[in-house]
């Protein structure tokens, strides 16, 4: 699971506590023997690191978590539906189409209807309406890793600016931002922007 928790704003209506959110970095389905192998001992690479093995673990974990909204990082646009077919019976999903290592999101069928989907730099913003007519802005992001704090801040700033635009189009009751922020410590520019509104 991502080591950065989802950030959920206060809801304008009562009942936001009944929406559960999970954020998870899958380390990319390794159909092409990608670098995910570096996380495994040499003798374990052929079994435990295989996508078939990890997919089964994810299936069991997601079933146990039973979240309403899932933000997933490091998916493959080319094999997205095949890789996450175990979720598609209960969830609708969308994957970022302009990134090789893509973020994605799922929302529970019957509970949410998608009103709009926006793709930005390493992020997806979906406007959902639930069965109580609440409008939810749900973001899944995967900010740049490494020594790129400026780029991470720019990516997050783009998300915030897009959410401002969506707020003019929809009467949004709840904002949910989840993902892999690739930031350590509590005093990064990205953290300050989200918590305090300015840097």
Tab-separated table of C-alpha atoms in Angstrom:
chain	number	residue	atom	x	y	z
A	1	UNK	CA	0.000	0.000	0.000
A	2	UNK	CA	1.188	3.522	-0.656
A	3	UNK	CA	3.014	4.996	2.320
A	4	UNK	CA	1.225	8.295	1.748
A	5	UNK	CA	-2.378	8.214	2.941
A	6	UNK	CA	-5.278	9.536	0.943
A	7	UNK	CA	-6.243	13.081	1.821
A	8	UNK	CA	-9.980	13.512	2.232
A	9	UNK	CA	-11.506	16.963	2.648
A	10	UNK	CA	-14.435	17.702	4.897
A	11	UNK	CA	-17.723	16.931	3.205
A	12	UNK	CA	-20.362	19.635	2.889
A	13	UNK	CA	-23.053	17.052	3.638
A	14	UNK	CA	-23.251	14.504	6.426
A	15	UNK	CA	-22.180	10.949	5.722
A	16	UNK	CA	-18.725	11.278	4.144
A	17	UNK	CA	-17.434	8.759	6.666
A	18	UNK	CA	-19.349	6.049	4.810
A	19	UNK	CA	-17.010	6.278	1.788
A	20	UNK	CA	-13.890	4.117	2.124
A	21	UNK	CA	-10.737	4.782	0.096
A	22	UNK	CA	-7.659	2.669	-0.638
A	23	UNK	CA	-4.469	3.747	-2.409
A	24	UNK	CA	-2.050	1.094	-3.672
A	25	UNK	CA	1.141	1.019	-5.747
A	26	UNK	CA	1.237	-2.277	-7.668
A	27	UNK	CA	4.885	-1.896	-8.824
A	28	UNK	CA	3.751	-2.352	-12.446
A	29	UNK	CA	2.630	-5.675	-13.884
A	30	UNK	CA	5.967	-7.073	-15.096
A	31	UNK	CA	4.931	-8.607	-18.404
A	32	UNK	CA	8.159	-7.286	-19.925
A	33	UNK	CA	10.469	-8.116	-16.972
A	34	UNK	CA	10.542	-4.557	-15.734
A	35	UNK	CA	12.718	-3.349	-12.819
A	36	UNK	CA	10.281	-4.584	-10.181
A	37	UNK	CA	12.692	-7.508	-9.866
A	38	UNK	CA	15.055	-5.349	-7.814
A	39	UNK	CA	12.692	-5.782	-4.855
A	40	UNK	CA	13.219	-9.549	-4.726
A	41	UNK	CA	16.074	-11.854	-3.854
A	42	UNK	CA	17.585	-13.487	-6.903
A	43	UNK	CA	16.263	-16.944	-5.993
A	44	UNK	CA	12.688	-15.609	-5.604
A	45	UNK	CA	12.418	-13.611	-8.814
A	46	UNK	CA	10.828	-16.328	-10.908
A	47	UNK	CA	7.928	-17.061	-8.544
A	48	UNK	CA	7.067	-14.370	-6.008
A	49	UNK	CA	7.751	-11.498	-8.388
A	50	UNK	CA	5.632	-12.867	-11.238
A	51	UNK	CA	2.493	-10.906	-12.048
A	52	UNK	CA	0.318	-14.023	-11.714
A	53	UNK	CA	1.482	-14.464	-8.117
A	54	UNK	CA	1.196	-10.766	-7.242
A	55	UNK	CA	-2.182	-10.457	-8.978
A	56	UNK	CA	-3.598	-13.188	-6.735
A	57	UNK	CA	-2.247	-11.395	-3.659
A	58	UNK	CA	-3.835	-8.146	-4.832
A	59	UNK	CA	-7.135	-9.905	-5.438
A	60	UNK	CA	-7.131	-11.210	-1.868
A	61	UNK	CA	-6.043	-7.875	-0.388
A	62	UNK	CA	-8.553	-5.749	-2.266
A	63	UNK	CA	-11.339	-8.195	-1.350
A	64	UNK	CA	-10.379	-7.844	2.316
A	65	UNK	CA	-10.193	-4.061	2.153
A	66	UNK	CA	-13.494	-3.806	0.253
A	67	UNK	CA	-13.032	-0.077	-0.479
A	68	UNK	CA	-15.543	2.066	-2.353
A	69	UNK	CA	-12.811	4.005	-4.162
A	70	UNK	CA	-9.456	2.563	-5.254
A	71	UNK	CA	-6.508	4.652	-6.434
A	72	UNK	CA	-3.881	2.458	-8.081
A	73	UNK	CA	-0.415	3.444	-9.220
A	74	UNK	CA	1.983	1.784	-11.677
A	75	UNK	CA	-0.404	0.067	-14.049
A	76	UNK	CA	0.094	-0.650	-17.743
A	77	UNK	CA	-2.411	1.011	-20.133
A	78	UNK	CA	-1.897	-1.767	-22.694
A	79	UNK	CA	-2.941	-4.574	-20.335
A	80	UNK	CA	-5.022	-2.679	-17.765
A	81	UNK	CA	-8.311	-4.559	-18.219
A	82	UNK	CA	-6.570	-7.932	-18.323
A	83	UNK	CA	-4.424	-7.152	-15.279
A	84	UNK	CA	-7.343	-5.996	-13.126
A	85	UNK	CA	-10.157	-8.154	-14.487
A	86	UNK	CA	-10.757	-9.461	-10.954
A	87	UNK	CA	-12.022	-5.986	-9.980
A	88	UNK	CA	-14.217	-5.264	-12.991
A	89	UNK	CA	-17.175	-7.311	-11.772
A	90	UNK	CA	-17.682	-4.949	-8.837
A	91	UNK	CA	-15.970	-1.781	-10.045
A	92	UNK	CA	-15.822	0.613	-12.970
A	93	UNK	CA	-12.265	1.677	-13.750
A	94	UNK	CA	-10.167	4.000	-15.843
A	95	UNK	CA	-6.445	4.065	-16.588
A	96	UNK	CA	-4.270	7.006	-17.620
A	97	UNK	CA	-3.647	6.597	-21.349
A	98	UNK	CA	-0.746	9.018	-21.810
A	99	UNK	CA	1.768	7.387	-19.493
A	100	UNK	CA	3.710	4.133	-19.799
A	101	UNK	CA	3.675	3.662	-16.029
A	102	UNK	CA	0.153	4.837	-15.385
A	103	UNK	CA	-2.063	5.655	-12.447
A	104	UNK	CA	-5.614	4.352	-12.462
A	105	UNK	CA	-8.749	4.383	-10.357
A	106	UNK	CA	-11.786	2.269	-9.628
A	107	UNK	CA	-15.178	3.123	-8.133
A	108	UNK	CA	-17.862	0.726	-6.949
A	109	UNK	CA	-20.560	-0.106	-9.487
A	110	UNK	CA	-24.077	0.868	-8.524
A	111	UNK	CA	-22.859	3.291	-5.898
A	112	UNK	CA	-21.131	5.857	-8.136
A	113	UNK	CA	-21.686	7.221	-11.609
A	114	UNK	CA	-18.862	8.963	-13.474
A	115	UNK	CA	-19.795	12.437	-14.686
A	116	UNK	CA	-16.370	13.393	-16.064
A	117	UNK	CA	-12.812	12.062	-16.359
A	118	UNK	CA	-9.756	14.323	-16.821
A	119	UNK	CA	-6.176	13.180	-17.430
A	120	UNK	CA	-3.344	15.421	-16.340
A	121	UNK	CA	0.412	15.025	-15.771
A	122	UNK	CA	0.628	11.669	-13.921
A	123	UNK	CA	-2.872	12.060	-12.501
A	124	UNK	CA	-6.518	11.283	-13.216
A	125	UNK	CA	-9.414	13.342	-11.887
A	126	UNK	CA	-12.866	11.772	-11.926
A	127	UNK	CA	-16.062	13.547	-10.978
A	128	UNK	CA	-18.446	11.012	-9.454
A	129	UNK	CA	-22.009	11.187	-8.191
A	130	UNK	CA	-23.111	8.733	-5.524
A	131	UNK	CA	-26.531	7.283	-4.760
A	132	UNK	CA	-27.160	10.139	-2.300
A	133	UNK	CA	-26.586	12.677	-5.094
A	134	UNK	CA	-23.299	13.801	-3.553
A	135	UNK	CA	-20.681	14.966	-6.047
A	136	UNK	CA	-17.172	13.643	-5.346
A	137	UNK	CA	-13.952	14.765	-7.011
A	138	UNK	CA	-11.677	11.717	-6.843
A	139	UNK	CA	-8.003	12.040	-7.801
A	140	UNK	CA	-5.444	9.277	-8.323
A	141	UNK	CA	-1.894	10.499	-8.836
A	142	UNK	CA	1.668	9.232	-9.002
A	143	UNK	CA	4.033	12.177	-8.642
A	144	UNK	CA	7.567	12.011	-10.016
A	145	UNK	CA	10.152	10.195	-7.905
A	146	UNK	CA	13.727	11.177	-7.089
A	147	UNK	CA	15.255	14.606	-6.706
A	148	UNK	CA	12.430	16.421	-8.466
A	149	UNK	CA	10.568	18.408	-5.801
A	150	UNK	CA	9.777	21.213	-8.240
A	151	UNK	CA	8.212	18.778	-10.713
A	152	UNK	CA	6.147	17.131	-7.963
A	153	UNK	CA	4.908	20.526	-6.848
A	154	UNK	CA	3.996	21.472	-10.429
A	155	UNK	CA	2.070	18.222	-10.861
A	156	UNK	CA	0.161	18.794	-7.648
A	157	UNK	CA	-0.474	22.437	-8.505
A	158	UNK	CA	-1.966	21.312	-11.839
A	159	UNK	CA	-4.322	18.987	-9.963
A	160	UNK	CA	-5.435	21.771	-7.625
A	161	UNK	CA	-6.019	24.167	-10.528
A	162	UNK	CA	-8.079	21.538	-12.371
A	163	UNK	CA	-10.151	20.936	-9.235
A	164	UNK	CA	-10.899	24.662	-9.086
A	165	UNK	CA	-12.226	24.459	-12.642
A	166	UNK	CA	-14.324	21.416	-11.778
A	167	UNK	CA	-15.770	23.253	-8.795
A	168	UNK	CA	-17.179	25.849	-11.190
A	169	UNK	CA	-18.810	23.103	-13.287
A	170	UNK	CA	-20.111	20.920	-10.440
A	171	UNK	CA	-21.358	21.535	-6.917
A	172	UNK	CA	-18.672	19.301	-5.387
A	173	UNK	CA	-19.394	17.956	-1.912
A	174	UNK	CA	-16.185	15.996	-1.312
A	175	UNK	CA	-12.606	16.070	-2.590
A	176	UNK	CA	-10.490	12.911	-2.327
A	177	UNK	CA	-6.823	12.995	-3.331
A	178	UNK	CA	-5.003	9.661	-3.186
A	179	UNK	CA	-1.842	8.257	-4.681
A	180	UNK	CA	1.891	7.832	-4.465
A	181	UNK	CA	3.293	11.303	-3.714
A	182	UNK	CA	6.945	10.154	-3.719
A	183	UNK	CA	7.676	12.654	-0.966
A	184	UNK	CA	9.260	12.079	2.417
A	185	UNK	CA	8.896	14.287	5.453
A	186	UNK	CA	6.074	16.584	6.455
A	187	UNK	CA	7.440	19.887	5.157
A	188	UNK	CA	7.620	19.421	1.414
A	189	UNK	CA	6.087	22.034	-0.865
A	190	UNK	CA	3.465	19.501	-1.956
A	191	UNK	CA	2.472	18.811	1.656
A	192	UNK	CA	2.280	22.531	2.491
A	193	UNK	CA	0.094	23.208	-0.554
A	194	UNK	CA	-2.382	20.463	0.363
A	195	UNK	CA	-2.546	21.117	4.101
A	196	UNK	CA	-2.169	24.889	4.320
A	197	UNK	CA	-3.224	26.016	0.845
A	198	UNK	CA	-0.042	27.971	0.137
A	199	UNK	CA	3.748	27.612	0.057
